[in-house]
Amino acid sequence: MNLFLFASESAEFAEIMPINFVVWAICIGVNLGYIATFISKNATGIIVRKLLASATSEDTAKTLAELGYQRVSFSHKVMLKDGSSLRNVVYVVGGQIPLAENSEGAMVPDWESARFYIPESQNKRATVMYGKKQNWIFLPIFTILSIALSALMAWLMPMLMGAIL
């Protein structure tokens, strides 16, 4: 009896939302996630590779200006803020971003004077995660393969669901 109820509920769901819609929604979500990760890893990797090359201790720590950035962008602030995942690998002298008083008298992070480095203990981890730039050719290959797999699943799933129900 319970199996019959489950099957009838599944049939009602299939009438409300076609399985093809679910398959393509998953495909789009996975592709958007991969693209975001690809871009994020490559953008983050630039900073990490520069730090790996020159800043491996507090003594050799570098500011963003010394790493070659003309200004501190919003993405730098997001990637390097206290508590971010990148900060598990990239350290700042003093343990947190230094604070400075702005024109309104509030204490705000002083990004221009913050000095970053990757300690020897995190060198291997940083190299594995960000040491090599990801090859762009994998992006279209992954996208094409995921679309092909989704098309196959969109074709197969209605037949499989029909056989089960």
PDB file of C-alpha atoms in Angstrom:
ATOM      1  CA  MET A   1       0.000   0.000   0.000  1.00  0.00           C
ATOM      2  CA  ASN A   2       2.791   2.471   0.919  1.00  0.00           C
ATOM      3  CA  LEU A   3       4.597   1.693  -2.347  1.00  0.00           C
ATOM      4  CA  PHE A   4       1.418   2.457  -4.273  1.00  0.00           C
ATOM      5  CA  LEU A   5       1.033   5.789  -2.468  1.00  0.00           C
ATOM      6  CA  PHE A   6       4.654   6.693  -3.217  1.00  0.00           C
ATOM      7  CA  ALA A   7       4.224   5.787  -6.897  1.00  0.00           C
ATOM      8  CA  SER A   8       1.044   7.828  -7.222  1.00  0.00           C
ATOM      9  CA  GLU A   9       2.679  10.819  -5.496  1.00  0.00           C
ATOM     10  CA  SER A  10       5.639  10.528  -7.906  1.00  0.00           C
ATOM     11  CA  ALA A  11       3.286  10.422 -10.862  1.00  0.00           C
ATOM     12  CA  GLU A  12       1.556  13.589  -9.618  1.00  0.00           C
ATOM     13  CA  PHE A  13       4.937  15.274  -9.217  1.00  0.00           C
ATOM     14  CA  ALA A  14       5.957  14.232 -12.736  1.00  0.00           C
ATOM     15  CA  GLU A  15       2.797  15.842 -14.076  1.00  0.00           C
ATOM     16  CA  ILE A  16       3.537  19.050 -12.201  1.00  0.00           C
ATOM     17  CA  MET A  17       7.245  19.253 -13.069  1.00  0.00           C
ATOM     18  CA  PRO A  18       8.586  17.302 -16.053  1.00  0.00           C
ATOM     19  CA  ILE A  19      11.773  15.325 -15.386  1.00  0.00           C
ATOM     20  CA  ASN A  20      13.453  17.082 -18.346  1.00  0.00           C
ATOM     21  CA  PHE A  21      13.091  20.372 -16.501  1.00  0.00           C
ATOM     22  CA  VAL A  22      14.864  18.899 -13.461  1.00  0.00           C
ATOM     23  CA  VAL A  23      17.681  17.417 -15.580  1.00  0.00           C
ATOM     24  CA  TRP A  24      18.340  20.693 -17.409  1.00  0.00           C
ATOM     25  CA  ALA A  25      18.100  22.723 -14.191  1.00  0.00           C
ATOM     26  CA  ILE A  26      20.803  20.519 -12.643  1.00  0.00           C
ATOM     27  CA  CYS A  27      22.933  20.868 -15.791  1.00  0.00           C
ATOM     28  CA  ILE A  28      22.675  24.658 -15.727  1.00  0.00           C
ATOM     29  CA  GLY A  29      23.453  24.779 -11.998  1.00  0.00           C
ATOM     30  CA  VAL A  30      26.493  22.538 -12.302  1.00  0.00           C
ATOM     31  CA  ASN A  31      27.842  24.519 -15.266  1.00  0.00           C
ATOM     32  CA  LEU A  32      27.348  27.874 -13.535  1.00  0.00           C
ATOM     33  CA  GLY A  33      29.078  26.495 -10.438  1.00  0.00           C
ATOM     34  CA  TYR A  34      32.004  25.204 -12.494  1.00  0.00           C
ATOM     35  CA  ILE A  35      32.381  28.518 -14.332  1.00  0.00           C
ATOM     36  CA  ALA A  36      32.299  30.480 -11.058  1.00  0.00           C
ATOM     37  CA  THR A  37      34.870  28.145  -9.494  1.00  0.00           C
ATOM     38  CA  PHE A  38      37.088  28.310 -12.577  1.00  0.00           C
ATOM     39  CA  ILE A  39      37.102  32.107 -12.612  1.00  0.00           C
ATOM     40  CA  SER A  40      37.529  32.347  -8.852  1.00  0.00           C
ATOM     41  CA  LYS A  41      40.440  29.896  -8.737  1.00  0.00           C
ATOM     42  CA  ASN A  42      42.231  31.675 -11.572  1.00  0.00           C
ATOM     43  CA  ALA A  43      41.697  35.145 -10.084  1.00  0.00           C
ATOM     44  CA  THR A  44      42.699  33.988  -6.615  1.00  0.00           C
ATOM     45  CA  GLY A  45      45.585  32.004  -8.031  1.00  0.00           C
ATOM     46  CA  ILE A  46      47.245  35.144  -9.411  1.00  0.00           C
ATOM     47  CA  ILE A  47      47.645  36.604  -5.923  1.00  0.00           C
ATOM     48  CA  VAL A  48      48.753  33.289  -4.415  1.00  0.00           C
ATOM     49  CA  ARG A  49      51.352  32.654  -7.132  1.00  0.00           C
ATOM     50  CA  LYS A  50      52.802  36.145  -6.613  1.00  0.00           C
ATOM     51  CA  LEU A  51      52.990  35.544  -2.863  1.00  0.00           C
ATOM     52  CA  LEU A  52      54.556  32.089  -3.335  1.00  0.00           C
ATOM     53  CA  ALA A  53      57.267  33.662  -5.470  1.00  0.00           C
ATOM     54  CA  SER A  54      58.228  36.428  -3.070  1.00  0.00           C
ATOM     55  CA  ALA A  55      56.492  36.431   0.320  1.00  0.00           C
ATOM     56  CA  THR A  56      57.078  33.277   2.353  1.00  0.00           C
ATOM     57  CA  SER A  57      57.506  34.758   5.834  1.00  0.00           C
ATOM     58  CA  GLU A  58      56.548  37.798   7.904  1.00  0.00           C
ATOM     59  CA  ASP A  59      59.930  39.326   7.050  1.00  0.00           C
ATOM     60  CA  THR A  60      59.262  39.149   3.299  1.00  0.00           C
ATOM     61  CA  ALA A  61      55.515  39.952   3.463  1.00  0.00           C
ATOM     62  CA  LYS A  62      54.223  42.241   0.729  1.00  0.00           C
ATOM     63  CA  THR A  63      51.462  44.802   0.397  1.00  0.00           C
ATOM     64  CA  LEU A  64      49.130  44.581  -2.576  1.00  0.00           C
ATOM     65  CA  ALA A  65      50.938  47.570  -4.120  1.00  0.00           C
ATOM     66  CA  GLU A  66      54.268  45.721  -3.825  1.00  0.00           C
ATOM     67  CA  LEU A  67      52.659  42.742  -5.574  1.00  0.00           C
ATOM     68  CA  GLY A  68      51.920  44.986  -8.550  1.00  0.00           C
ATOM     69  CA  TYR A  69      48.329  46.065  -7.950  1.00  0.00           C
ATOM     70  CA  GLN A  70      47.750  49.773  -8.546  1.00  0.00           C
ATOM     71  CA  ARG A  71      44.744  49.871  -6.244  1.00  0.00           C
ATOM     72  CA  VAL A  72      42.901  47.575  -3.869  1.00  0.00           C
ATOM     73  CA  SER A  73      39.825  46.335  -5.712  1.00  0.00           C
ATOM     74  CA  PHE A  74      36.586  45.014  -4.296  1.00  0.00           C
ATOM     75  CA  SER A  75      37.597  41.468  -5.278  1.00  0.00           C
ATOM     76  CA  HIS A  76      40.857  41.794  -3.324  1.00  0.00           C
ATOM     77  CA  LYS A  77      38.910  42.895  -0.262  1.00  0.00           C
ATOM     78  CA  VAL A  78      36.499  39.978  -0.566  1.00  0.00           C
ATOM     79  CA  MET A  79      39.225  37.384  -1.192  1.00  0.00           C
ATOM     80  CA  LEU A  80      41.564  38.598   1.557  1.00  0.00           C
ATOM     81  CA  LYS A  81      39.163  39.712   4.288  1.00  0.00           C
ATOM     82  CA  ASP A  82      39.512  38.225   7.762  1.00  0.00           C
ATOM     83  CA  GLY A  83      37.742  34.851   7.911  1.00  0.00           C
ATOM     84  CA  SER A  84      37.711  34.164   4.151  1.00  0.00           C
ATOM     85  CA  SER A  85      38.719  30.741   2.840  1.00  0.00           C
ATOM     86  CA  LEU A  86      41.805  32.177   1.126  1.00  0.00           C
ATOM     87  CA  ARG A  87      43.018  33.457   4.475  1.00  0.00           C
ATOM     88  CA  ASN A  88      43.477  29.809   5.555  1.00  0.00           C
ATOM     89  CA  VAL A  89      46.495  29.882   3.219  1.00  0.00           C
ATOM     90  CA  VAL A  90      47.412  33.566   3.015  1.00  0.00           C
ATOM     91  CA  TYR A  91      48.397  35.205   6.290  1.00  0.00           C
ATOM     92  CA  VAL A  92      48.665  38.872   7.175  1.00  0.00           C
ATOM     93  CA  VAL A  93      51.343  40.338   9.424  1.00  0.00           C
ATOM     94  CA  GLY A  94      49.761  40.866  12.839  1.00  0.00           C
ATOM     95  CA  GLY A  95      47.084  38.198  12.346  1.00  0.00           C
ATOM     96  CA  GLN A  96      44.393  40.486  10.937  1.00  0.00           C
ATOM     97  CA  ILE A  97      44.022  43.409   8.569  1.00  0.00           C
ATOM     98  CA  PRO A  98      45.267  46.557  10.337  1.00  0.00           C
ATOM     99  CA  LEU A  99      42.717  49.243  11.100  1.00  0.00           C
ATOM    100  CA  ALA A 100      42.927  52.954  10.318  1.00  0.00           C
ATOM    101  CA  GLU A 101      40.650  55.859  11.073  1.00  0.00           C
ATOM    102  CA  ASN A 102      38.755  57.215   8.058  1.00  0.00           C
ATOM    103  CA  SER A 103      37.623  60.800   7.476  1.00  0.00           C
ATOM    104  CA  GLU A 104      34.442  60.209   9.470  1.00  0.00           C
ATOM    105  CA  GLY A 105      36.343  58.919  12.497  1.00  0.00           C
ATOM    106  CA  ALA A 106      35.353  55.259  12.071  1.00  0.00           C
ATOM    107  CA  MET A 107      37.908  52.464  12.223  1.00  0.00           C
ATOM    108  CA  VAL A 108      38.108  50.662   8.849  1.00  0.00           C
ATOM    109  CA  PRO A 109      40.512  48.070   7.415  1.00  0.00           C
ATOM    110  CA  ASP A 110      43.688  49.667   6.061  1.00  0.00           C
ATOM    111  CA  TRP A 111      44.215  47.657   2.891  1.00  0.00           C
ATOM    112  CA  GLU A 112      47.122  49.764   1.654  1.00  0.00           C
ATOM    113  CA  SER A 113      49.352  48.936   4.632  1.00  0.00           C
ATOM    114  CA  ALA A 114      48.305  45.271   5.116  1.00  0.00           C
ATOM    115  CA  ARG A 115      51.258  42.973   4.397  1.00  0.00           C
ATOM    116  CA  PHE A 116      50.473  39.442   3.205  1.00  0.00           C
ATOM    117  CA  TYR A 117      52.544  36.276   3.060  1.00  0.00           C
ATOM    118  CA  ILE A 118      52.247  32.498   2.779  1.00  0.00           C
ATOM    119  CA  PRO A 119      54.150  30.752   5.588  1.00  0.00           C
ATOM    120  CA  GLU A 120      56.274  27.682   4.916  1.00  0.00           C
ATOM    121  CA  SER A 121      53.678  25.522   6.713  1.00  0.00           C
ATOM    122  CA  GLN A 122      51.047  26.486   4.090  1.00  0.00           C
ATOM    123  CA  ASN A 123      53.381  26.492   1.077  1.00  0.00           C
ATOM    124  CA  LYS A 124      52.487  22.982  -0.116  1.00  0.00           C
ATOM    125  CA  ARG A 125      48.759  23.526   0.373  1.00  0.00           C
ATOM    126  CA  ALA A 126      48.862  26.841  -1.511  1.00  0.00           C
ATOM    127  CA  THR A 127      50.849  25.269  -4.342  1.00  0.00           C
ATOM    128  CA  VAL A 128      48.406  22.368  -4.699  1.00  0.00           C
ATOM    129  CA  MET A 129      45.312  24.593  -4.588  1.00  0.00           C
ATOM    130  CA  TYR A 130      46.463  27.627  -6.575  1.00  0.00           C
ATOM    131  CA  GLY A 131      50.015  27.006  -7.812  1.00  0.00           C
ATOM    132  CA  LYS A 132      49.164  26.325 -11.439  1.00  0.00           C
ATOM    133  CA  LYS A 133      46.833  28.379 -13.569  1.00  0.00           C
ATOM    134  CA  GLN A 134      43.885  26.268 -14.686  1.00  0.00           C
ATOM    135  CA  ASN A 135      43.896  25.620 -18.407  1.00  0.00           C
ATOM    136  CA  TRP A 136      40.980  27.351 -20.146  1.00  0.00           C
ATOM    137  CA  ILE A 137      40.431  24.392 -22.510  1.00  0.00           C
ATOM    138  CA  PHE A 138      38.797  22.411 -19.669  1.00  0.00           C
ATOM    139  CA  LEU A 139      35.971  24.931 -19.416  1.00  0.00           C
ATOM    140  CA  PRO A 140      34.393  24.254 -22.842  1.00  0.00           C
ATOM    141  CA  ILE A 141      35.197  20.527 -22.613  1.00  0.00           C
ATOM    142  CA  PHE A 142      33.362  20.246 -19.286  1.00  0.00           C
ATOM    143  CA  THR A 143      30.443  22.305 -20.598  1.00  0.00           C
ATOM    144  CA  ILE A 144      30.068  20.216 -23.760  1.00  0.00           C
ATOM    145  CA  LEU A 145      30.289  16.923 -21.861  1.00  0.00           C
ATOM    146  CA  SER A 146      27.771  18.032 -19.249  1.00  0.00           C
ATOM    147  CA  ILE A 147      25.321  19.181 -21.943  1.00  0.00           C
ATOM    148  CA  ALA A 148      25.718  15.851 -23.779  1.00  0.00           C
ATOM    149  CA  LEU A 149      25.152  13.909 -20.548  1.00  0.00           C
ATOM    150  CA  SER A 150      22.118  16.045 -19.729  1.00  0.00           C
ATOM    151  CA  ALA A 151      20.655  15.479 -23.191  1.00  0.00           C
ATOM    152  CA  LEU A 152      21.128  11.734 -22.741  1.00  0.00           C
ATOM    153  CA  MET A 153      19.498  11.851 -19.302  1.00  0.00           C
ATOM    154  CA  ALA A 154      16.628  14.023 -20.582  1.00  0.00           C
ATOM    155  CA  TRP A 155      16.007  11.387 -23.239  1.00  0.00           C
ATOM    156  CA  LEU A 156      16.429   8.371 -20.917  1.00  0.00           C
ATOM    157  CA  MET A 157      14.715   9.529 -17.724  1.00  0.00           C
ATOM    158  CA  PRO A 158      11.147   9.725 -19.072  1.00  0.00           C
ATOM    159  CA  MET A 159      11.464   6.144 -20.353  1.00  0.00           C
ATOM    160  CA  LEU A 160      12.914   4.942 -17.041  1.00  0.00           C
ATOM    161  CA  MET A 161      10.269   6.770 -15.025  1.00  0.00           C
ATOM    162  CA  GLY A 162       7.563   5.302 -17.296  1.00  0.00           C
ATOM    163  CA  ALA A 163       8.926   1.804 -16.709  1.00  0.00           C
ATOM    164  CA  ILE A 164       8.964   2.310 -12.929  1.00  0.00           C
ATOM    165  CA  LEU A 165       5.551   3.897 -12.676  1.00  0.00           C
TER     166      LEU A 165
END
